[in-house]
Coordinates of C-alpha atoms in Angstrom, one line a residue:
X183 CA 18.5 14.4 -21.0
X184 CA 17.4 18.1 -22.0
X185 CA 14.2 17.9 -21.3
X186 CA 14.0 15.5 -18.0
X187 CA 13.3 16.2 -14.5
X188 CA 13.3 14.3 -10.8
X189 CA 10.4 13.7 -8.4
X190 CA 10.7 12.6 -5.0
X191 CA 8.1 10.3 -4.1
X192 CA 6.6 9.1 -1.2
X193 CA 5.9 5.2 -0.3
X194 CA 4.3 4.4 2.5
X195 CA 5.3 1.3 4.4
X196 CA 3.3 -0.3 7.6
X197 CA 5.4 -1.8 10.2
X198 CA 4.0 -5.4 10.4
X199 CA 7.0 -5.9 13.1
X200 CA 9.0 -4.4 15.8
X201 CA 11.7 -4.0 12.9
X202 CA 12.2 -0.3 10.9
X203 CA 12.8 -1.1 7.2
X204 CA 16.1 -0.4 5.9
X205 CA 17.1 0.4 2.1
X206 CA 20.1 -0.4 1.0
X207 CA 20.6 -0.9 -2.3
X208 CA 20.1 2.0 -5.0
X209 CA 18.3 -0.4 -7.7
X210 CA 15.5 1.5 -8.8
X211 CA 12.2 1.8 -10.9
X212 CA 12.3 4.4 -13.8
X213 CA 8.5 5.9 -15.0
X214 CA 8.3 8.0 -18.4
X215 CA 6.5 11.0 -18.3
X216 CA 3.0 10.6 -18.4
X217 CA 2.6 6.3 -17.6
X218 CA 0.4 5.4 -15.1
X219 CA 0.7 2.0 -12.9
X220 CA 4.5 1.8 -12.8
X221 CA 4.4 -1.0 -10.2
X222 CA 1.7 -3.7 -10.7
X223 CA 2.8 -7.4 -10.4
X224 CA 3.3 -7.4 -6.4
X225 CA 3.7 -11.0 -4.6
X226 CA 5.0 -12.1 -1.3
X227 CA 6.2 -15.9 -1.1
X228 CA 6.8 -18.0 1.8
X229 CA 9.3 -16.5 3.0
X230 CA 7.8 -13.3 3.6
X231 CA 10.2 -12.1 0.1
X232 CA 8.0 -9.1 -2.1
X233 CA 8.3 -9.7 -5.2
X234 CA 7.6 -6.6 -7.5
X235 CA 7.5 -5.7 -11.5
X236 CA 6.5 -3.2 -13.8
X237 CA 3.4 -2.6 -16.2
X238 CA 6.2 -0.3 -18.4
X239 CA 9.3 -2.4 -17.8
X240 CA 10.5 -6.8 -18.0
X241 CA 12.4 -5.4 -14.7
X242 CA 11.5 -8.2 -11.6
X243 CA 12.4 -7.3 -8.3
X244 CA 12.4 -9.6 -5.0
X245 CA 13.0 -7.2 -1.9
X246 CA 13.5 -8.7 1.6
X247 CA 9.8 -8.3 3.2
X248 CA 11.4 -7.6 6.5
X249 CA 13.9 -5.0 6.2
X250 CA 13.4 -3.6 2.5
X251 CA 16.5 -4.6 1.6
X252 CA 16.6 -5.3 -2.8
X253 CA 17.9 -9.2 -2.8
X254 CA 17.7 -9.4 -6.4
X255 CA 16.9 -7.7 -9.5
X256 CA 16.2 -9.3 -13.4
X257 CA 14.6 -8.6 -16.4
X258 CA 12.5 -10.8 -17.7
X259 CA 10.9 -11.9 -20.7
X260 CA 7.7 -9.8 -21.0
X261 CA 6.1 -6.8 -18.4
X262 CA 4.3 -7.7 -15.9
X263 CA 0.2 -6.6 -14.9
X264 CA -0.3 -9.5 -11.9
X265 CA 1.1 -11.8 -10.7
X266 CA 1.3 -14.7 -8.0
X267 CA 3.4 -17.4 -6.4
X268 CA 2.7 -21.2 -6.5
X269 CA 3.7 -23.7 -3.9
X270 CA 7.1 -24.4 -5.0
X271 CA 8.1 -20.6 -4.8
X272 CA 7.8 -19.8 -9.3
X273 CA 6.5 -16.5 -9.6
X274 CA 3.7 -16.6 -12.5
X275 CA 3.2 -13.2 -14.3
X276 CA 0.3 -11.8 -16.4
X277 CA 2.1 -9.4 -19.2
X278 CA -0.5 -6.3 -19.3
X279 CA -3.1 -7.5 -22.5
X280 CA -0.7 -7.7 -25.4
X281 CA 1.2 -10.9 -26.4
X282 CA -1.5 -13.8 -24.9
X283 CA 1.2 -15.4 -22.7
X284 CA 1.2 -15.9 -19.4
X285 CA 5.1 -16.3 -18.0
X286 CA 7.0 -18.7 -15.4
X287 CA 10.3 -17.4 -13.5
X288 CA 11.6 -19.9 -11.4
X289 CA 11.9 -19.0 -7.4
X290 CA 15.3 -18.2 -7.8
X291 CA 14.5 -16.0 -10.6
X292 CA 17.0 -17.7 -12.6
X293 CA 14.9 -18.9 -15.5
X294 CA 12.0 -17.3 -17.3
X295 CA 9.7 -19.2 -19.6
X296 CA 6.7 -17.5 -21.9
X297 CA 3.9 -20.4 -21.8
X298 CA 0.7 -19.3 -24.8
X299 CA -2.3 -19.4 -23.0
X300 CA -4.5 -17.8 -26.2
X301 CA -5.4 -15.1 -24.9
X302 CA -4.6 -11.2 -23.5
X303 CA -4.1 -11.2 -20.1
X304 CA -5.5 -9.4 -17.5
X305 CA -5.6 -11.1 -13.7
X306 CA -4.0 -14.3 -12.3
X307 CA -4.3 -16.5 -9.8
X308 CA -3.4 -20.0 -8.2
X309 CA -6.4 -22.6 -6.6
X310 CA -5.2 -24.6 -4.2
X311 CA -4.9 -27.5 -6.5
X312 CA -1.8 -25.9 -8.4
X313 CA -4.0 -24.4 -11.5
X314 CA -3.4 -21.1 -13.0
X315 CA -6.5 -19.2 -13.5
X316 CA -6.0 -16.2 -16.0
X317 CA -8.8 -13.9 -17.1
X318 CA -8.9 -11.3 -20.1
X319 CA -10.5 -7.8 -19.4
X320 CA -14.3 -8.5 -19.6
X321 CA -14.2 -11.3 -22.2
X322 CA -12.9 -14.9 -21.2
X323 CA -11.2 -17.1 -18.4
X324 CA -9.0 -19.6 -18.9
X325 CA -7.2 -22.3 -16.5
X326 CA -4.4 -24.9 -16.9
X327 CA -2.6 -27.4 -15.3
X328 CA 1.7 -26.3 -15.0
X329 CA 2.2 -30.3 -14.8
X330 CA 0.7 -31.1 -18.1
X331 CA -0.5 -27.8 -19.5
X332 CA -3.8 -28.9 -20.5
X333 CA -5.7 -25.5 -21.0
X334 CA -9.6 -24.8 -20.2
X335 CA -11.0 -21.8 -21.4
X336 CA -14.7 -20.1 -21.2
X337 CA -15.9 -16.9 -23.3
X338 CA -18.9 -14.8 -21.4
X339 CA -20.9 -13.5 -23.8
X340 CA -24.0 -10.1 -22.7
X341 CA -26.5 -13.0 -24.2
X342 CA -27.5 -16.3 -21.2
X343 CA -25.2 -17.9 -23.3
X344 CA -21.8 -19.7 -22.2
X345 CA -18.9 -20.6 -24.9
X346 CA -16.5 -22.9 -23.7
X347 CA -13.3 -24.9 -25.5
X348 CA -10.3 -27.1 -24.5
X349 CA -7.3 -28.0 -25.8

């Protein structure tokens, strides 16, 4: 447009193996002027695949861990602020604190799914019993169950107090 311009940037990458990373795809990551945290959901499966998505943007990348190369690219349903990888490969993603919804997109990225967890999001993670753990910046956790979505939730109040519901 008129009033755009071009950066290069600089990523550093540590060799983990004898292997130089290649690029080979021009897919790419677009910032507006003046956002911060462009890249925040970052993942690696079992397969050693990086999976990678935007605060600003639904766009969800896997790149090959090995070689750099982009495998896939999609957009999903929401943006992305954290996420992680369960056991059977579905990447879970935590939207950045608007829309209380945590999201589910399936290993092979071909199917996205917005599950209400009832409250903003903030960090995720999975226990090694399969449960989502989600948190809300300085206010509540929550956890549930994938299998039967049975939610858990607890609200830390400044007082000694401890608020806790289910559903």
């Amino acid at each position: 447009g008129l009033f755009s311009s071009t950066q290069d940037i600089t990523i550093g990458i540590k060799n983990l193996n004898d292997s130089t990373p290649v690029f080979t795809n021009d897919n790419n990551v677009s910032v507006k002027e003046d956002q911060r945290g462009a890249i925040k959901l970052e993942a690696v499966d079992a397969d050693n695949n990086v999976f990678a998505g935007g605060s600003n943007s639904n766009a969800l990348f896997k790149v090959n861990g090995a070689t750099g190369a982009i495998i896939d690219a999609v957009s999903t349903l929401q943006h992305h602020y954290g996420g992680v990888i369960d056991s059977d490969g579905n990447i879970w993603s935590m939207p950045p604190n608007h829309n209380g919804t945590v999201q589910k997109i399936s290993h092979d990225m071909s199917s996205k799914e917005n599950i209400n967890i009832g409250h903003n999001g903030y960090g995720i993670t999975i226990d090694k019993y399969g449960k989502v753990w989600t948190s809300e910046y300085g206010r509540r956790f929550s956890t549930f169950n994938p299998s039967n979505l049975f939610f858990f939730s607890l609200i830390v109040k400044r007082s000694p107090k401890i608020w806790h519901g289910c559903s």
